[in-house]
Short mmCIF file of C-alpha atoms and ligand atoms in Angstrom, two decimals:
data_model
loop_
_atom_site.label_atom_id
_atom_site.label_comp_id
_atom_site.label_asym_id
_atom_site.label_seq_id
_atom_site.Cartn_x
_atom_site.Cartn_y
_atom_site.Cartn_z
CA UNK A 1 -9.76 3.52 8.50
CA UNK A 2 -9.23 2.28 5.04
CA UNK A 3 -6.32 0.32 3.71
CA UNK A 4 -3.57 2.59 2.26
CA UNK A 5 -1.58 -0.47 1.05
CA UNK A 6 -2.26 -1.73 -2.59
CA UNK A 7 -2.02 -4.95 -3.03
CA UNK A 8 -1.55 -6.57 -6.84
CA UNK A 9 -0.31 -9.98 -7.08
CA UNK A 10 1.07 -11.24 -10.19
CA UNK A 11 3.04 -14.58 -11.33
CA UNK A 12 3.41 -16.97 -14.13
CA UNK A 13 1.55 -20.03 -14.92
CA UNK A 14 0.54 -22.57 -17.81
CA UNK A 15 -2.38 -22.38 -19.55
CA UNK A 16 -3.47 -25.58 -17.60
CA UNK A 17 -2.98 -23.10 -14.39
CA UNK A 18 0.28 -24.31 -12.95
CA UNK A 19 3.29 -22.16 -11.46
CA UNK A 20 5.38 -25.24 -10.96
CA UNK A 21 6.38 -28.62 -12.33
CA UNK A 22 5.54 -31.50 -9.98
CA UNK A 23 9.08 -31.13 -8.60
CA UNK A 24 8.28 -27.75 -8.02
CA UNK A 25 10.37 -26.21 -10.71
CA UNK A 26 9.07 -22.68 -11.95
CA UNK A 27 11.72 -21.39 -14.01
CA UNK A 28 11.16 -20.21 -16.30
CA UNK A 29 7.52 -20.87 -17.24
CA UNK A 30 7.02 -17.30 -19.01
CA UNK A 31 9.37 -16.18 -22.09
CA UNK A 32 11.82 -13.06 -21.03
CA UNK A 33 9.57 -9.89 -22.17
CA UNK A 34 7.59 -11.19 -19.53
CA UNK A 35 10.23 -11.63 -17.01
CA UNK A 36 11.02 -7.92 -17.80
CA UNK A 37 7.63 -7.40 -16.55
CA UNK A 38 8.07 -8.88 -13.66
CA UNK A 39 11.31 -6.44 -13.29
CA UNK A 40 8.97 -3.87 -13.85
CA UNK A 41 6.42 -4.60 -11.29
CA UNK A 42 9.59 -4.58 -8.80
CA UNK A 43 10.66 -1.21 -9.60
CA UNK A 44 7.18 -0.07 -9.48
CA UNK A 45 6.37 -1.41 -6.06
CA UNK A 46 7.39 -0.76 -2.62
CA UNK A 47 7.59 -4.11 -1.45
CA UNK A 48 7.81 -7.32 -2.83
CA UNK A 49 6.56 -10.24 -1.05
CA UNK A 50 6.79 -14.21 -0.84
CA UNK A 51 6.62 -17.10 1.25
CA UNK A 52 9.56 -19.58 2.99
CA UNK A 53 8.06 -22.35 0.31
CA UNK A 54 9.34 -19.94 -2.65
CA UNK A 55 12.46 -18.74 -0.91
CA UNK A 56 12.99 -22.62 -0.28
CA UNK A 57 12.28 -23.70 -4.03
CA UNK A 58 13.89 -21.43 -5.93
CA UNK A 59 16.45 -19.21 -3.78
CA UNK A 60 15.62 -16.19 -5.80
CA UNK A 61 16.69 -12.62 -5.47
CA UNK A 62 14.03 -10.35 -5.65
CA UNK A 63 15.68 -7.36 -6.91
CA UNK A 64 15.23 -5.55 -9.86
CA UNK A 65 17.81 -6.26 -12.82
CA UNK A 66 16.65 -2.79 -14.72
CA UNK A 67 19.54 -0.57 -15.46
CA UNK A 68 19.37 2.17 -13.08
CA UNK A 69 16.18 1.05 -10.99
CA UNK A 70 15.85 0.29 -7.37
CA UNK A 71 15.05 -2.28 -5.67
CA UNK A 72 11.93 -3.22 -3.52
CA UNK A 73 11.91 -3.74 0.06
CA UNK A 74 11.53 -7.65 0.57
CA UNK A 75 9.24 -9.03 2.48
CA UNK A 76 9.68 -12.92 3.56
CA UNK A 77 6.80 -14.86 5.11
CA UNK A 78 8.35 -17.61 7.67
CA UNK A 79 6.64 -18.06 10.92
CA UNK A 80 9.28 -20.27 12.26
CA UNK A 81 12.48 -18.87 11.29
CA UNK A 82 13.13 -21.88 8.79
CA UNK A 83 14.56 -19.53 5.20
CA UNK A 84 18.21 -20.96 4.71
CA UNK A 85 20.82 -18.62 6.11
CA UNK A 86 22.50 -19.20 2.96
CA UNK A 87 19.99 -18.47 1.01
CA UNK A 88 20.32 -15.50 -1.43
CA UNK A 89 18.03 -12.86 0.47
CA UNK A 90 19.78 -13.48 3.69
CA UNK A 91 23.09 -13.22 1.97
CA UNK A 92 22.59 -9.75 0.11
CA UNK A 93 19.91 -8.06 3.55
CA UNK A 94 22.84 -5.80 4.17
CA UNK A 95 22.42 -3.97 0.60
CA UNK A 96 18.62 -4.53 0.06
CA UNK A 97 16.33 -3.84 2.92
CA UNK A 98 14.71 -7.43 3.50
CA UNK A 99 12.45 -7.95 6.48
CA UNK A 100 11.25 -11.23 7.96
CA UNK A 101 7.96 -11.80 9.50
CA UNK A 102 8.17 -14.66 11.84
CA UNK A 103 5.42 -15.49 14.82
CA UNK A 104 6.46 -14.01 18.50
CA UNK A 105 7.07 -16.99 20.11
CA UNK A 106 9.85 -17.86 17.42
CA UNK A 107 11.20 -14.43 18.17
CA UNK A 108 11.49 -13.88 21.59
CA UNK A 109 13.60 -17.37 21.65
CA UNK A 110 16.79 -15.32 20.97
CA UNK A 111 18.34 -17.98 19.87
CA UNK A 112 21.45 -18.45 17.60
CA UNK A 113 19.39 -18.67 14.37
CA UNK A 114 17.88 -15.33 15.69
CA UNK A 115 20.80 -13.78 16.00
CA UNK A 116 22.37 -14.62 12.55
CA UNK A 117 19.86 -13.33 11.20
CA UNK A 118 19.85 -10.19 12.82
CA UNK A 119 24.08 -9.83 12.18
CA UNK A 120 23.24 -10.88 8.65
CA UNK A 121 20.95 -7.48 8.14
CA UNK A 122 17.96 -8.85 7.97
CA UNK A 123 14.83 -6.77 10.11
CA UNK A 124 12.61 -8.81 12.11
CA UNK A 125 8.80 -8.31 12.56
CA UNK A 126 7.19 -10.21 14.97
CA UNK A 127 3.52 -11.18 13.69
CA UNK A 128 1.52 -11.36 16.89
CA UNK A 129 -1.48 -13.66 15.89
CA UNK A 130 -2.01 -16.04 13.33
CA UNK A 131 -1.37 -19.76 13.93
CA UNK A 132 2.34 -21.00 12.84
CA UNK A 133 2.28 -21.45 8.90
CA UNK A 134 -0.72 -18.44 8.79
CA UNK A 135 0.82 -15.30 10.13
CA UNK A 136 -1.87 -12.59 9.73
CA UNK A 137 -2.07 -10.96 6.75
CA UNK A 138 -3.52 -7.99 8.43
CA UNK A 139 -1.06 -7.62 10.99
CA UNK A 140 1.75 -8.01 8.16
CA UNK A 141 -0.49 -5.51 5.86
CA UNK A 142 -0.48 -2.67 8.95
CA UNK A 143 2.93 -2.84 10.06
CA UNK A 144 4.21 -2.13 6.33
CA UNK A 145 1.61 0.79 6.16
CA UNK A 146 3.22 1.69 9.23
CA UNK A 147 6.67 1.73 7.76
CA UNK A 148 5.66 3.81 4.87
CA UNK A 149 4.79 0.86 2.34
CA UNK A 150 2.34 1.89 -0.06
CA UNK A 151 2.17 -0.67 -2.85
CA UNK A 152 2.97 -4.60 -2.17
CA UNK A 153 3.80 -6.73 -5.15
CA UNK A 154 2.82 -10.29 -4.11
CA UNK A 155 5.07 -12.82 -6.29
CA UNK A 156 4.32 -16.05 -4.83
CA UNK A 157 4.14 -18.36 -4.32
CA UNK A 158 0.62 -20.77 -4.43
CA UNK A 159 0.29 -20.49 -0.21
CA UNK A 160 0.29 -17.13 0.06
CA UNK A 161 -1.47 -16.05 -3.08
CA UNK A 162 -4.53 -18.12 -1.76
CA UNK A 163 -4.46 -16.80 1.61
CA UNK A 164 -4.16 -13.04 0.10
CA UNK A 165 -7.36 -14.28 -1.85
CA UNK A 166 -8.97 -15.42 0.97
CA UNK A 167 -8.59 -12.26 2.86
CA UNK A 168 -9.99 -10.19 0.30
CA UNK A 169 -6.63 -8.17 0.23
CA UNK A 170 -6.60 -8.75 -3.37
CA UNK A 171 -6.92 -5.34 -5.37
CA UNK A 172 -4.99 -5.82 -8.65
CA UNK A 173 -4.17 -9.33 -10.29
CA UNK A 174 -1.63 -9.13 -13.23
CA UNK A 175 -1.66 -12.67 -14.49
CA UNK A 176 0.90 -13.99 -17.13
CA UNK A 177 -0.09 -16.64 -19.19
CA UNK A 178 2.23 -18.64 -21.00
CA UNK A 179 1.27 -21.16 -24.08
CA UNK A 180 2.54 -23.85 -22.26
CA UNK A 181 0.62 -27.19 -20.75
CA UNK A 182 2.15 -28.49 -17.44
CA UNK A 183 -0.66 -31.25 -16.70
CA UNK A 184 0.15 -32.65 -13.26
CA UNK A 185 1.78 -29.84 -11.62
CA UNK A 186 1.46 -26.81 -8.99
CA UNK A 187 -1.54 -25.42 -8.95
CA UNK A 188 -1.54 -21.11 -8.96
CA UNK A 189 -4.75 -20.82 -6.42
CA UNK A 190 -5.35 -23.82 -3.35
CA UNK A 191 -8.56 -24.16 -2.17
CA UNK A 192 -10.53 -21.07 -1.29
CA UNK A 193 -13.22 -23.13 -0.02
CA UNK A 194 -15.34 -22.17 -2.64
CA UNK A 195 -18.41 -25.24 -3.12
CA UNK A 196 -21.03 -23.27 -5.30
CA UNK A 197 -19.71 -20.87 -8.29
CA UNK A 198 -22.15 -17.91 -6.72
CA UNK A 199 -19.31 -17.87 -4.37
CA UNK A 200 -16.61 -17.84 -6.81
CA UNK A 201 -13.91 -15.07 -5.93
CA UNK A 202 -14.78 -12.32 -8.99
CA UNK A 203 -12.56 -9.94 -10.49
CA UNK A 204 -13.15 -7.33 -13.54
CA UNK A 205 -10.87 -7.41 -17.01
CA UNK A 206 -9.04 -4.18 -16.99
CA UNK A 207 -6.75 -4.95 -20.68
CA UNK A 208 -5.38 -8.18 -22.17
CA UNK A 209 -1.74 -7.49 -23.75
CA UNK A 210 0.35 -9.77 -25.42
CA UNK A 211 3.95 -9.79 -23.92
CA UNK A 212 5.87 -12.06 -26.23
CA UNK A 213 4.43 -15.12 -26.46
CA UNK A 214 2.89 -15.04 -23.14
CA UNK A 215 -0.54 -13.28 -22.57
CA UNK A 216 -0.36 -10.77 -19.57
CA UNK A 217 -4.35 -10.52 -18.13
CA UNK A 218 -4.58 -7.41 -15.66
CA UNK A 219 -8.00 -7.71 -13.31
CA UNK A 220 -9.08 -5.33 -10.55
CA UNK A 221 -10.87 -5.94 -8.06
CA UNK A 222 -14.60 -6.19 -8.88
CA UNK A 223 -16.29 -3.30 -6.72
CA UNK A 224 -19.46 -5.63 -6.43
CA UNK A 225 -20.19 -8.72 -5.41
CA UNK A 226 -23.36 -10.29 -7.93
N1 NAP B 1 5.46 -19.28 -11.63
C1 NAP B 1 5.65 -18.30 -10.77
O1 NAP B 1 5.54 -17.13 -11.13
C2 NAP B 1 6.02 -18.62 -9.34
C3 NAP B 1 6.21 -17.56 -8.42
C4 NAP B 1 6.53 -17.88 -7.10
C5 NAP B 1 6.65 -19.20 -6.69
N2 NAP B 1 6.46 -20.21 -7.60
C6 NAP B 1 6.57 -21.62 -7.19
O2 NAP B 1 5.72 -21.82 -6.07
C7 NAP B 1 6.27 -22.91 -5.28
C8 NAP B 1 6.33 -22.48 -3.83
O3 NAP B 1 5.04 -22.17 -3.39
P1 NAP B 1 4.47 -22.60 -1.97
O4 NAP B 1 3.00 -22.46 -2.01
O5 NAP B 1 5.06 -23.91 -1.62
O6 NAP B 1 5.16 -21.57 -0.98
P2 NAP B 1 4.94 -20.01 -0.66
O7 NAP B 1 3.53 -19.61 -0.92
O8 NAP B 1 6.03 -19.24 -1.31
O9 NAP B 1 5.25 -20.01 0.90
C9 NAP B 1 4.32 -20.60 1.78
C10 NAP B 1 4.87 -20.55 3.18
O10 NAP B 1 4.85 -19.21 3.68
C11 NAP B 1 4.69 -19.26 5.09
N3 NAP B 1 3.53 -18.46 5.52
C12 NAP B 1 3.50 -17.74 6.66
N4 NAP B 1 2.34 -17.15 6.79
C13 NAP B 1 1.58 -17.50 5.74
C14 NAP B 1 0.25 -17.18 5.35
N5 NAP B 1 -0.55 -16.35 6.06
N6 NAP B 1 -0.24 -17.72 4.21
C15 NAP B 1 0.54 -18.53 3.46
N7 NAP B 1 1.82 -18.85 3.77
C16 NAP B 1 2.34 -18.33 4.91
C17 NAP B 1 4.44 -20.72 5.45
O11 NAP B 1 5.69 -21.26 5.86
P3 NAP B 1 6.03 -21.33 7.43
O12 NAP B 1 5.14 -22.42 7.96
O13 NAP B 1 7.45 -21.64 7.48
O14 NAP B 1 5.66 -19.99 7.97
C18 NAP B 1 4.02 -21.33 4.14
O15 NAP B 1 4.28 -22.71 4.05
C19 NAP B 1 7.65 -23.22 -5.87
O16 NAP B 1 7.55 -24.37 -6.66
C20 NAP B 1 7.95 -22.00 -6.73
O17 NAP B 1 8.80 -22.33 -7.80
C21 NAP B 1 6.14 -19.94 -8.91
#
């Protein structure tokens, strides 16, 4: 059966590429009409999704800050039950719906961390395959379709937008471009493995806006491989 989940990832980087300083420090690479954008993608989305290494880094919120929107559901990627208890998501699961996925065997410890979790509002998915650090995208991808997710906004950070690459689960890429040069820094994309450009990872220009003085480049999936 086909995939009823769209998936559209879309972050900030330099025009050298980077999402991150060195240190790791992201904010704020884009200028604000493009933060607003960002808003926008939240209210227009579902779910929003990133990984323990961005929940780590920056302790964001994830909401959306538009007068009068909603929020998304949050989705958290940490296979070993490792995102702060302190941190901001954790602290606010009781008024946002924010679920977890962990691997089983971190689960079914039951442990204290477990349980704070649980008291602290946050809903736990256990992700049944995948090695630690690699949950399966799929699994995560059916149990949201399962739950009535429709669109997934994938925010971050470099990890898991190269392993939603590498899964193909990429359908729309909305990638901000700011007039800024990082040099040594985060890269956006890891390795896909990719040794010969015929097997470059292709996508198709659907417009080029200008928000600010950031560039905002929306791609689609390309429906052929050359
Ligand atoms: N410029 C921007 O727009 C922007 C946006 C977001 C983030 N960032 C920056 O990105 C940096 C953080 O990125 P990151 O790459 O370190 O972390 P990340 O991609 O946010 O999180 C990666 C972590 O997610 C967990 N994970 C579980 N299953 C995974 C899977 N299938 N694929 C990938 N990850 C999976 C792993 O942790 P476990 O082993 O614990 O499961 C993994 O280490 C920060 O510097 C942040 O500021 C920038």
């Amino acid at each position: 059966m086909p995939r009823r989940v769209k998936v559209l990832v879309s972050y900030a980087q330099s025009l050298d590429g980077h999402v991150a300083t060195a240190t790791g420090a992201s904010r704020w690479i884009s200028g604000p009409e493009s933060l607003e954008y960002a808003h926008c993608l939240r209210r227009d989305n579902d779910a929003i999704l990133v990984g323990r290494g961005t929940v780590v880094r920056d302790d964001p919120l994830l909401t959306c800050r538009l007068p009068g929107a909603r929020s998304p559901r949050r989705v958290l990627l940490d296979s070993g039950l490792r995102i702060p208890l302190d941190s901001q998501v954790v602290q606010t699961a009781a008024e946002v719906i924010t679920v977890v996925f962990a691997s089983a065997p971190r689960l079914e410890q039951r442990d204290d961390t477990v349980r704070r979790f649980e008291e602290a509002g946050v809903i736990l998915r256990a992700v049944p395959s995948g090695a630690p650090g690699q949950l399966s995208l799929s699994a995560i991808i059916e149990t949201l379709e399962a739950e009535g997710v429709t669109s997934l906004f994938v925010e971050g950070g470099p990890r898991v937008i190269t392993a939603f690459l590498k899964a193909g689960l990429v359908d729309e890429w909305h990638l901000v471009v700011a007039p800024i040069v990082i040099g040594a820094g985060v890269p956006a994309v890891g390795d896909l493995g990719v040794r010969d450009l015929a097997a470059a990872y292709r996508f198709e220009t659907h417009s080029v806006t200008q928000l600010g003085e950031d560039l905002l480049w929306k791609l689609v999936r390309r429906r052929k491989q050359r």
